[in-house]
């Protein structure tokens, strides 16, 4: 929910700046500005959903029985003795999942906004 609101805030900020700075855009009415806010809301939700789905399936999540916590850093994983896989495949790291979900969201929102 917060990611949707964050995307909406980004869209609202962009619409406000364009409205203030560009008189030609002000002449178009409220429709382009509303579209920016809606696209921001959609991109926040879609990006978060895609990141979560990818993280749960193609990013491995490990649990340390020694420290009794979920491990996210590969350096920590190498120093811990007893580790159990609790979710996902070991195909992508967290940074790779973030990059791919960001690129995919940007391309889709760009297509929707044209």
XYZ file of C-alpha atoms in Angstrom:
114
model
C 0.000 0.000 0.000
C 2.811 2.393 0.861
C 4.495 1.758 -2.489
C 1.273 2.722 -4.267
C 1.046 5.940 -2.254
C 4.733 6.628 -2.916
C 4.206 6.209 -6.657
C 1.187 8.511 -6.465
C 3.245 11.113 -4.628
C 5.919 10.963 -7.340
C 3.234 11.343 -10.024
C 1.632 14.247 -8.153
C 4.998 15.962 -7.732
C 5.771 15.570 -11.425
C 2.350 16.893 -12.420
C 2.710 19.882 -10.078
C 6.149 20.808 -11.378
C 5.033 20.533 -15.001
C 1.922 22.590 -14.237
C 3.987 25.346 -12.610
C 6.821 25.397 -15.141
C 5.054 24.912 -18.478
C 2.263 27.207 -19.615
C 1.633 25.097 -22.731
C 0.840 22.109 -20.526
C -1.522 24.191 -18.364
C -3.535 24.928 -21.493
C -4.227 21.204 -21.945
C -6.438 21.033 -18.857
C -6.265 18.586 -15.984
C -6.264 15.320 -18.015
C -2.468 14.983 -18.531
C -1.864 15.768 -14.858
C -4.390 13.204 -13.674
C -2.782 10.666 -16.001
C 0.624 11.306 -14.399
C -0.782 10.710 -10.924
C -2.582 7.536 -12.027
C 0.534 6.211 -13.764
C 2.502 6.925 -10.597
C -0.002 4.971 -8.512
C 0.042 2.050 -10.952
C 3.825 1.989 -11.210
C 4.242 1.967 -7.427
C 1.866 -0.955 -7.012
C 3.022 -2.885 -10.068
C 6.713 -2.444 -9.264
C 6.200 -3.594 -5.693
C 4.123 -6.595 -6.767
C 6.597 -7.651 -9.440
C 9.544 -7.271 -7.053
C 7.764 -9.351 -4.407
C 6.797 -12.120 -6.820
C 10.290 -12.334 -8.269
C 11.853 -12.205 -4.811
C 9.660 -15.051 -3.586
C 10.332 -17.315 -6.557
C 13.707 -16.711 -8.213
C 15.629 -15.170 -5.306
C 16.731 -17.606 -2.648
C 15.860 -16.827 0.961
C 17.955 -18.476 3.643
C 17.442 -18.969 7.373
C 20.249 -19.333 9.914
C 19.542 -21.854 12.658
C 22.522 -20.486 14.605
C 21.418 -16.844 14.735
C 17.695 -17.573 14.250
C 17.208 -14.955 11.531
C 16.629 -14.637 7.797
C 19.850 -14.019 5.868
C 19.963 -11.529 3.031
C 23.671 -10.812 2.659
C 25.955 -13.330 0.925
C 28.851 -12.366 3.194
C 26.795 -13.298 6.248
C 25.754 -16.566 4.592
C 29.400 -17.600 4.178
C 30.160 -17.082 7.890
C 27.120 -18.951 9.244
C 27.344 -22.731 9.726
C 23.782 -24.066 9.653
C 21.676 -22.514 6.869
C 18.307 -23.679 5.541
C 16.626 -22.614 2.293
C 13.130 -21.382 3.162
C 11.975 -20.001 -0.211
C 12.882 -19.404 -3.819
C 15.522 -20.579 -6.263
C 19.098 -19.372 -6.288
C 18.865 -17.723 -9.712
C 19.111 -14.005 -8.941
C 20.419 -11.862 -6.100
C 18.302 -9.185 -4.422
C 20.023 -6.458 -6.460
C 19.326 -8.304 -9.708
C 15.665 -8.768 -8.779
C 15.393 -5.043 -7.989
C 17.025 -4.096 -11.303
C 14.855 -6.378 -13.441
C 11.604 -5.393 -11.705
C 12.490 -1.684 -12.060
C 13.294 -2.015 -15.761
C 10.172 -4.095 -16.461
C 7.962 -1.619 -14.583
C 9.495 1.359 -16.387
C 8.984 -0.231 -19.792
C 5.373 -1.182 -19.027
C 4.471 2.220 -17.570
C 6.193 3.929 -20.493
C 4.048 1.879 -22.863
C 0.888 2.650 -20.880
C 1.662 6.368 -20.746
C 2.246 6.971 -24.422
